[in-house]
GROMACS .gro file of C-alpha atoms in nm:
model
  194
    1LEU     CA    1   1.523   1.997  -0.445
    2PHE     CA    2   1.213   2.002  -0.676
    3THR     CA    3   1.023   2.278  -0.824
    4LYS     CA    4   0.664   2.140  -0.977
    5LEU     CA    5   0.638   1.800  -1.063
    6GLY     CA    6   0.313   1.824  -1.204
    7GLU     CA    7  -0.043   1.990  -1.220
    8GLY     CA    8  -0.203   1.744  -0.994
    9GLY     CA    9  -0.156   1.668  -0.611
   10ILE     CA   10   0.107   1.474  -0.471
   11ILE     CA   11  -0.089   1.293  -0.271
   12SER     CA   12   0.203   0.940  -0.177
   13LEU     CA   13   0.555   0.940  -0.153
   14SER     CA   14   0.767   0.652  -0.067
   15PHE     CA   15   1.178   0.587  -0.082
   16SER     CA   16   1.342   0.253  -0.127
   17SER     CA   17   1.472   0.093   0.138
   18ASP     CA   18   1.860   0.197  -0.008
   19GLY     CA   19   1.782   0.518  -0.009
   20LYS     CA   20   1.853   0.498  -0.401
   21PHE     CA   21   1.488   0.565  -0.518
   22LEU     CA   22   1.213   0.824  -0.436
   23ALA     CA   23   0.823   0.745  -0.613
   24VAL     CA   24   0.592   0.990  -0.626
   25SER     CA   25   0.248   0.984  -0.707
   26ILE     CA   26   0.056   1.260  -0.883
   27PHE     CA   27  -0.323   1.214  -0.789
   28ASN     CA   28  -0.470   1.463  -1.090
   29ASP     CA   29  -0.216   1.388  -1.337
   30ARG     CA   30  -0.254   0.998  -1.336
   31LYS     CA   31   0.111   1.007  -1.308
   32VAL     CA   32   0.367   0.804  -1.110
   33LEU     CA   33   0.754   0.908  -1.114
   34VAL     CA   34   1.087   0.770  -0.994
   35PHE     CA   35   1.392   0.998  -0.942
   36SER     CA   36   1.757   0.874  -0.857
   37THR     CA   37   1.817   1.009  -0.499
   38ASP     CA   38   2.191   1.053  -0.621
   39THR     CA   39   2.095   1.323  -0.932
   40PHE     CA   40   1.735   1.360  -0.875
   41THR     CA   41   1.687   1.256  -1.219
   42LYS     CA   42   1.400   1.109  -1.331
   43VAL     CA   43   1.452   0.704  -1.418
   44PHE     CA   44   1.075   0.586  -1.432
   45GLU     CA   45   0.739   0.757  -1.538
   46LYS     CA   46   0.439   0.596  -1.613
   47ARG     CA   47   0.119   0.765  -1.685
   48TYR     CA   48  -0.261   0.558  -1.575
   49ASN     CA   49  -0.597   0.521  -1.714
   50SER     CA   50  -0.689   0.624  -1.342
   51TYR     CA   51  -0.575   0.830  -1.044
   52PRO     CA   52  -0.286   0.636  -0.876
   53ASN     CA   53  -0.381   0.678  -0.527
   54GLN     CA   54  -0.060   0.492  -0.307
   55VAL     CA   55   0.283   0.398  -0.388
   56GLN     CA   56   0.517   0.182  -0.184
   57PHE     CA   57   0.856   0.029  -0.183
   58SER     CA   58   0.903  -0.344  -0.080
   59PRO     CA   59   1.150  -0.303   0.247
   60ASP     CA   60   1.403  -0.528   0.075
   61GLY     CA   61   1.361  -0.249  -0.228
   62LYS     CA   62   1.318  -0.549  -0.497
   63TYR     CA   63   0.960  -0.393  -0.585
   64LEU     CA   64   0.736  -0.093  -0.610
   65ALA     CA   65   0.361  -0.136  -0.564
   66VAL     CA   66   0.079   0.120  -0.734
   67GLY     CA   67  -0.240   0.097  -0.624
   68CYS     CA   68  -0.512   0.310  -0.815
   69VAL     CA   69  -0.841   0.414  -0.773
   70ASN     CA   70  -0.984   0.144  -1.074
   71GLY     CA   71  -0.946  -0.091  -0.824
   72TYR     CA   72  -0.578  -0.235  -0.995
   73VAL     CA   73  -0.247  -0.261  -0.839
   74TYR     CA   74   0.067  -0.299  -1.019
   75MET     CA   75   0.383  -0.392  -0.903
   76TYR     CA   76   0.740  -0.304  -1.075
   77ASP     CA   77   1.077  -0.509  -1.068
   78VAL     CA   78   1.309  -0.219  -0.919
   79SER     CA   79   1.601  -0.405  -1.054
   80SER     CA   80   1.528  -0.439  -1.388
   81ASN     CA   81   1.466  -0.062  -1.464
   82PHE     CA   82   1.107  -0.071  -1.311
   83ARG     CA   83   0.966  -0.350  -1.561
   84GLU     CA   84   0.612  -0.421  -1.508
   85ILE     CA   85   0.542  -0.770  -1.306
   86SER     CA   86   0.293  -0.941  -1.607
   87ASN     CA   87   0.016  -1.014  -1.350
   88LYS     CA   88  -0.175  -0.673  -1.185
   89TYR     CA   89  -0.379  -0.744  -0.833
   90THR     CA   90  -0.732  -0.683  -0.889
   91PRO     CA   91  -0.936  -0.593  -0.596
   92LYS     CA   92  -1.288  -0.463  -0.595
   93GLY     CA   93  -1.288  -0.121  -0.671
   94TRP     CA   94  -1.086   0.192  -0.528
   95VAL     CA   95  -0.753   0.089  -0.379
   96ALA     CA   96  -0.622   0.319  -0.099
   97PRO     CA   97  -0.397   0.144   0.143
   98VAL     CA   98  -0.085  -0.091   0.006
   99ALA     CA   99   0.120  -0.246   0.236
  100PHE     CA  100   0.429  -0.492   0.264
  101SER     CA  101   0.547  -0.673   0.567
  102GLN     CA  102   0.883  -0.583   0.680
  103ASP     CA  103   1.004  -0.902   0.571
  104ALA     CA  104   0.888  -0.860   0.232
  105ARG     CA  105   0.703  -1.210   0.211
  106TYR     CA  106   0.353  -1.055   0.240
  107PHE     CA  107   0.111  -0.767   0.036
  108ALA     CA  108  -0.148  -0.665   0.136
  109PHE     CA  109  -0.406  -0.357  -0.001
  110GLY     CA  110  -0.773  -0.264   0.060
  111GLY     CA  111  -0.989  -0.065  -0.104
  112VAL     CA  112  -1.392  -0.056  -0.108
  113GLY     CA  113  -1.536  -0.339   0.079
  114TYR     CA  114  -1.257  -0.543   0.008
  115PHE     CA  115  -0.891  -0.585   0.193
  116ALA     CA  116  -0.671  -0.879   0.060
  117VAL     CA  117  -0.311  -1.058   0.159
  118PHE     CA  118  -0.079  -1.209  -0.053
  119GLU     CA  119   0.267  -1.431  -0.038
  120LEU     CA  120   0.502  -1.195  -0.266
  121ASN     CA  121   0.714  -1.446  -0.433
  122SER     CA  122   0.417  -1.687  -0.524
  123LYS     CA  123   0.176  -1.431  -0.594
  124ASN     CA  124  -0.051  -1.665  -0.417
  125LYS     CA  125  -0.351  -1.533  -0.221
  126LEU     CA  126  -0.390  -1.622   0.131
  127PHE     CA  127  -0.726  -1.463   0.225
  128GLU     CA  128  -0.933  -1.221   0.200
  129SER     CA  129  -1.209  -1.001   0.323
  130LEU     CA  130  -1.506  -0.823   0.263
  131ASN     CA  131  -1.565  -0.556   0.421
  132GLU     CA  132  -1.605  -0.171   0.483
  133SER     CA  133  -1.380   0.103   0.257
  134ILE     CA  134  -1.013  -0.016   0.371
  135GLN     CA  135  -0.841   0.300   0.482
  136THR     CA  136  -0.506   0.167   0.661
  137ILE     CA  137  -0.282  -0.129   0.700
  138SER     CA  138   0.023  -0.257   0.908
  139PHE     CA  139   0.184  -0.613   0.939
  140SER     CA  140   0.323  -0.653   1.272
  141PRO     CA  141   0.683  -0.669   1.287
  142SER     CA  142   0.710  -1.068   1.290
  143ALA     CA  143   0.427  -1.062   0.966
  144GLU     CA  144   0.218  -1.303   1.190
  145TYR     CA  145  -0.046  -1.060   1.172
  146VAL     CA  146  -0.197  -0.782   0.990
  147ALA     CA  147  -0.424  -0.508   1.109
  148VAL     CA  148  -0.640  -0.280   0.923
  149GLY     CA  149  -0.862   0.031   0.992
  150SER     CA  150  -1.183   0.059   0.794
  151GLU     CA  151  -1.485   0.352   0.722
  152ASN     CA  152  -1.742   0.199   0.983
  153ASN     CA  153  -1.510   0.248   1.259
  154GLN     CA  154  -1.367  -0.072   1.279
  155VAL     CA  155  -0.983  -0.215   1.384
  156GLU     CA  156  -0.939  -0.546   1.295
  157VAL     CA  157  -0.628  -0.789   1.345
  158PHE     CA  158  -0.621  -1.095   1.164
  159SER     CA  159  -0.376  -1.380   1.163
  160ILE     CA  160  -0.177  -1.444   0.875
  161LYS     CA  161  -0.357  -1.663   0.807
  162GLY     CA  162  -0.686  -1.481   0.799
  163ASP     CA  163  -0.847  -1.584   1.108
  164LEU     CA  164  -0.954  -1.267   1.289
  165VAL     CA  165  -0.785  -1.284   1.621
  166LYS     CA  166  -0.946  -0.870   1.781
  167GLY     CA  167  -1.187  -0.653   1.657
  168PHE     CA  168  -1.306  -0.343   1.822
  169ASN     CA  169  -1.483  -0.059   1.710
  170HIS     CA  170  -1.391   0.314   1.766
  171TYR     CA  171  -1.696   0.550   1.736
  172ASN     CA  172  -1.763   0.870   1.579
  173SER     CA  173  -1.470   0.848   1.375
  174ASN     CA  174  -1.549   0.853   1.001
  175TYR     CA  175  -1.159   0.812   0.879
  176PHE     CA  176  -0.896   0.630   1.022
  177TYR     CA  177  -0.528   0.801   0.921
  178THR     CA  178  -0.268   0.539   1.052
  179LEU     CA  179  -0.224   0.221   1.220
  180SER     CA  180   0.108   0.131   1.342
  181PHE     CA  181   0.283  -0.171   1.575
  182SER     CA  182   0.513  -0.134   1.821
  183PRO     CA  183   0.872  -0.247   1.728
  184ASP     CA  184   0.843  -0.592   1.947
  185GLY     CA  185   0.466  -0.617   1.835
  186LYS     CA  186   0.310  -0.612   2.121
  187PHE     CA  187   0.119  -0.303   2.094
  188LEU     CA  188  -0.104  -0.135   1.800
  189ALA     CA  189  -0.180   0.241   1.777
  190TYR     CA  190  -0.372   0.423   1.537
  191ALA     CA  191  -0.509   0.765   1.484
  192THR     CA  192  -0.875   0.926   1.404
  193THR     CA  193  -1.009   1.211   1.277
  194ASN     CA  194  -1.155   1.280   1.638
   0.00000   0.00000   0.00000
């Protein structure tokens, strides 16, 4: 459907839950594009001062989050033609993963030495953790727990209040690609470089 969207590599994609929009992060062009899937015409374009590393729609389709290398997370209101919500989330350094809980109550992001969870509607920070570089985040289906994989070979599972429930090492791995809870929340799977 597309030929070439820019000069930089496409590093992240996200469909809205209703399938009406596709968000694309073009890393080297420092740009995020959103297309309508009805006509595949561009409905939103934003160029950043830094590289947009991650795009993610919330499960309820209300928000689009963009995490950038300069440490900012931008949030957009989908129903208001992608109007930027006034307060930016400001972690410490490079933002890698951004994630929403399935019920869209919570939002999390991680980066270099930092991980934080927020209540989405109130924007209140529930907890933060200073850690190695966070590479992947996953909420349990019930949103009771959030799991992170970090550069120090650690997988940690926190309660939504910030208590460390479980932590374990996966030795000889230098990158976590993904974490995923099973639909019933009983199991957690992860994938690494080895």
